[in-house]
């Protein structure tokens, strides 16, 4: 029996507003930024918080998501990939 691979679902689905926000962030990004990273570090009352940071280099477990506003990545280990 042959193994069939199926396409992985998107790490996350971004709204049009999120696309616009990423475009705005990238327009104001430092020169060495290659994208923004979405993550959920452990902190805050619930134990988790949302974080949006500029990325200057890709990490092994980052999942790149290309958006009309620029690249975005999510941390596979901490976010939703």
mmCIF file with all atom_site columns, C-alpha atoms in Angstrom:
data_model
loop_
_atom_site.group_PDB
_atom_site.id
_atom_site.type_symbol
_atom_site.label_atom_id
_atom_site.label_alt_id
_atom_site.label_comp_id
_atom_site.label_asym_id
_atom_site.label_entity_id
_atom_site.label_seq_id
_atom_site.pdbx_PDB_ins_code
_atom_site.Cartn_x
_atom_site.Cartn_y
_atom_site.Cartn_z
_atom_site.occupancy
_atom_site.B_iso_or_equiv
_atom_site.pdbx_formal_charge
_atom_site.auth_seq_id
_atom_site.auth_comp_id
_atom_site.auth_asym_id
_atom_site.auth_atom_id
_atom_site.pdbx_PDB_model_num
ATOM 1  C CA . UNK A 1 1  ? 0.000  0.000  0.000  1.00 0.00 ? 1  UNK A CA 1
ATOM 2  C CA . UNK A 1 2  ? 1.421  3.386  -1.021 1.00 0.00 ? 2  UNK A CA 1
ATOM 3  C CA . UNK A 1 3  ? 1.621  6.241  1.430  1.00 0.00 ? 3  UNK A CA 1
ATOM 4  C CA . UNK A 1 4  ? -0.253 9.368  0.411  1.00 0.00 ? 4  UNK A CA 1
ATOM 5  C CA . UNK A 1 5  ? 0.747  12.716 1.823  1.00 0.00 ? 5  UNK A CA 1
ATOM 6  C CA . UNK A 1 6  ? -1.870 15.382 2.284  1.00 0.00 ? 6  UNK A CA 1
ATOM 7  C CA . UNK A 1 7  ? -1.287 19.107 2.405  1.00 0.00 ? 7  UNK A CA 1
ATOM 8  C CA . UNK A 1 8  ? -0.803 20.545 5.879  1.00 0.00 ? 8  UNK A CA 1
ATOM 9  C CA . UNK A 1 9  ? -3.501 22.976 6.938  1.00 0.00 ? 9  UNK A CA 1
ATOM 10 C CA . UNK A 1 10 ? -2.481 26.598 7.398  1.00 0.00 ? 10 UNK A CA 1
ATOM 11 C CA . UNK A 1 11 ? -0.868 27.347 10.756 1.00 0.00 ? 11 UNK A CA 1
ATOM 12 C CA . UNK A 1 12 ? -3.412 30.115 11.217 1.00 0.00 ? 12 UNK A CA 1
ATOM 13 C CA . UNK A 1 13 ? -5.944 32.017 9.178  1.00 0.00 ? 13 UNK A CA 1
ATOM 14 C CA . UNK A 1 14 ? -5.456 35.769 9.018  1.00 0.00 ? 14 UNK A CA 1
ATOM 15 C CA . UNK A 1 15 ? -8.278 38.237 8.499  1.00 0.00 ? 15 UNK A CA 1
ATOM 16 C CA . UNK A 1 16 ? -7.986 41.156 6.072  1.00 0.00 ? 16 UNK A CA 1
ATOM 17 C CA . UNK A 1 17 ? -7.488 43.415 9.095  1.00 0.00 ? 17 UNK A CA 1
ATOM 18 C CA . UNK A 1 18 ? -4.563 41.236 10.236 1.00 0.00 ? 18 UNK A CA 1
ATOM 19 C CA . UNK A 1 19 ? -3.036 41.397 6.741  1.00 0.00 ? 19 UNK A CA 1
ATOM 20 C CA . UNK A 1 20 ? -3.285 45.200 6.867  1.00 0.00 ? 20 UNK A CA 1
ATOM 21 C CA . UNK A 1 21 ? -1.725 45.297 10.346 1.00 0.00 ? 21 UNK A CA 1
ATOM 22 C CA . UNK A 1 22 ? 1.215  43.159 9.214  1.00 0.00 ? 22 UNK A CA 1
ATOM 23 C CA . UNK A 1 23 ? 1.693  45.479 6.226  1.00 0.00 ? 23 UNK A CA 1
ATOM 24 C CA . UNK A 1 24 ? 1.711  48.471 8.602  1.00 0.00 ? 24 UNK A CA 1
ATOM 25 C CA . UNK A 1 25 ? 4.197  46.779 10.942 1.00 0.00 ? 25 UNK A CA 1
ATOM 26 C CA . UNK A 1 26 ? 6.495  45.861 8.055  1.00 0.00 ? 26 UNK A CA 1
ATOM 27 C CA . UNK A 1 27 ? 6.324  49.418 6.680  1.00 0.00 ? 27 UNK A CA 1
ATOM 28 C CA . UNK A 1 28 ? 7.704  50.638 10.028 1.00 0.00 ? 28 UNK A CA 1
ATOM 29 C CA . UNK A 1 29 ? 10.038 47.673 10.637 1.00 0.00 ? 29 UNK A CA 1
ATOM 30 C CA . UNK A 1 30 ? 13.740 48.004 11.351 1.00 0.00 ? 30 UNK A CA 1
ATOM 31 C CA . UNK A 1 31 ? 15.876 47.655 8.242  1.00 0.00 ? 31 UNK A CA 1
ATOM 32 C CA . UNK A 1 32 ? 17.121 44.160 9.160  1.00 0.00 ? 32 UNK A CA 1
ATOM 33 C CA . UNK A 1 33 ? 13.632 42.728 9.857  1.00 0.00 ? 33 UNK A CA 1
ATOM 34 C CA . UNK A 1 34 ? 12.551 39.882 7.583  1.00 0.00 ? 34 UNK A CA 1
ATOM 35 C CA . UNK A 1 35 ? 9.041  39.571 9.044  1.00 0.00 ? 35 UNK A CA 1
ATOM 36 C CA . UNK A 1 36 ? 7.022  39.476 12.240 1.00 0.00 ? 36 UNK A CA 1
ATOM 37 C CA . UNK A 1 37 ? 6.603  36.573 14.649 1.00 0.00 ? 37 UNK A CA 1
ATOM 38 C CA . UNK A 1 38 ? 3.376  35.737 16.456 1.00 0.00 ? 38 UNK A CA 1
ATOM 39 C CA . UNK A 1 39 ? 3.802  33.744 19.649 1.00 0.00 ? 39 UNK A CA 1
ATOM 40 C CA . UNK A 1 40 ? 2.157  33.011 22.974 1.00 0.00 ? 40 UNK A CA 1
ATOM 41 C CA . UNK A 1 41 ? 4.809  33.208 25.681 1.00 0.00 ? 41 UNK A CA 1
ATOM 42 C CA . UNK A 1 42 ? 3.900  32.045 29.187 1.00 0.00 ? 42 UNK A CA 1
ATOM 43 C CA . UNK A 1 43 ? 2.960  35.096 31.275 1.00 0.00 ? 43 UNK A CA 1
ATOM 44 C CA . UNK A 1 44 ? -0.021 37.130 32.406 1.00 0.00 ? 44 UNK A CA 1
ATOM 45 C CA . UNK A 1 45 ? -3.038 36.196 34.527 1.00 0.00 ? 45 UNK A CA 1
ATOM 46 C CA . UNK A 1 46 ? -4.090 33.296 32.318 1.00 0.00 ? 46 UNK A CA 1
ATOM 47 C CA . UNK A 1 47 ? -0.536 32.017 31.991 1.00 0.00 ? 47 UNK A CA 1
ATOM 48 C CA . UNK A 1 48 ? -0.298 33.028 28.328 1.00 0.00 ? 48 UNK A CA 1
ATOM 49 C CA . UNK A 1 49 ? -0.020 36.289 26.437 1.00 0.00 ? 49 UNK A CA 1
ATOM 50 C CA . UNK A 1 50 ? 0.159  37.219 22.775 1.00 0.00 ? 50 UNK A CA 1
ATOM 51 C CA . UNK A 1 51 ? 3.409  38.597 21.441 1.00 0.00 ? 51 UNK A CA 1
ATOM 52 C CA . UNK A 1 52 ? 4.233  40.190 18.075 1.00 0.00 ? 52 UNK A CA 1
ATOM 53 C CA . UNK A 1 53 ? 7.940  40.720 17.445 1.00 0.00 ? 53 UNK A CA 1
ATOM 54 C CA . UNK A 1 54 ? 10.123 41.587 14.484 1.00 0.00 ? 54 UNK A CA 1
ATOM 55 C CA . UNK A 1 55 ? 12.213 38.717 13.120 1.00 0.00 ? 55 UNK A CA 1
ATOM 56 C CA . UNK A 1 56 ? 15.750 39.185 11.808 1.00 0.00 ? 56 UNK A CA 1
ATOM 57 C CA . UNK A 1 57 ? 16.488 35.506 11.133 1.00 0.00 ? 57 UNK A CA 1
ATOM 58 C CA . UNK A 1 58 ? 14.408 32.369 10.700 1.00 0.00 ? 58 UNK A CA 1
ATOM 59 C CA . UNK A 1 59 ? 14.580 29.739 13.439 1.00 0.00 ? 59 UNK A CA 1
ATOM 60 C CA . UNK A 1 60 ? 14.285 25.973 12.762 1.00 0.00 ? 60 UNK A CA 1
ATOM 61 C CA . UNK A 1 61 ? 10.769 25.593 14.235 1.00 0.00 ? 61 UNK A CA 1
ATOM 62 C CA . UNK A 1 62 ? 9.287  28.778 12.780 1.00 0.00 ? 62 UNK A CA 1
ATOM 63 C CA . UNK A 1 63 ? 6.577  28.284 10.195 1.00 0.00 ? 63 UNK A CA 1
ATOM 64 C CA . UNK A 1 64 ? 6.651  31.008 7.545  1.00 0.00 ? 64 UNK A CA 1
ATOM 65 C CA . UNK A 1 65 ? 3.330  32.411 6.386  1.00 0.00 ? 65 UNK A CA 1
ATOM 66 C CA . UNK A 1 66 ? 3.477  34.722 3.382  1.00 0.00 ? 66 UNK A CA 1
ATOM 67 C CA . UNK A 1 67 ? 0.926  37.513 3.530  1.00 0.00 ? 67 UNK A CA 1
ATOM 68 C CA . UNK A 1 68 ? 0.201  40.397 1.148  1.00 0.00 ? 68 UNK A CA 1
ATOM 69 C CA . UNK A 1 69 ? 1.731  42.706 3.787  1.00 0.00 ? 69 UNK A CA 1
ATOM 70 C CA . UNK A 1 70 ? 4.933  40.723 4.230  1.00 0.00 ? 70 UNK A CA 1
ATOM 71 C CA . UNK A 1 71 ? 6.152  37.520 5.853  1.00 0.00 ? 71 UNK A CA 1
ATOM 72 C CA . UNK A 1 72 ? 4.826  36.402 9.183  1.00 0.00 ? 72 UNK A CA 1
ATOM 73 C CA . UNK A 1 73 ? 5.832  33.374 11.214 1.00 0.00 ? 73 UNK A CA 1
ATOM 74 C CA . UNK A 1 74 ? 4.430  31.516 14.144 1.00 0.00 ? 74 UNK A CA 1
ATOM 75 C CA . UNK A 1 75 ? 6.448  29.582 16.667 1.00 0.00 ? 75 UNK A CA 1
ATOM 76 C CA . UNK A 1 76 ? 5.495  25.969 16.106 1.00 0.00 ? 76 UNK A CA 1
ATOM 77 C CA . UNK A 1 77 ? 6.267  24.953 19.658 1.00 0.00 ? 77 UNK A CA 1
ATOM 78 C CA . UNK A 1 78 ? 4.309  27.741 21.325 1.00 0.00 ? 78 UNK A CA 1
ATOM 79 C CA . UNK A 1 79 ? 1.649  28.916 18.919 1.00 0.00 ? 79 UNK A CA 1
ATOM 80 C CA . UNK A 1 80 ? -0.710 26.901 16.791 1.00 0.00 ? 80 UNK A CA 1
ATOM 81 C CA . UNK A 1 81 ? 1.251  25.059 14.098 1.00 0.00 ? 81 UNK A CA 1
#
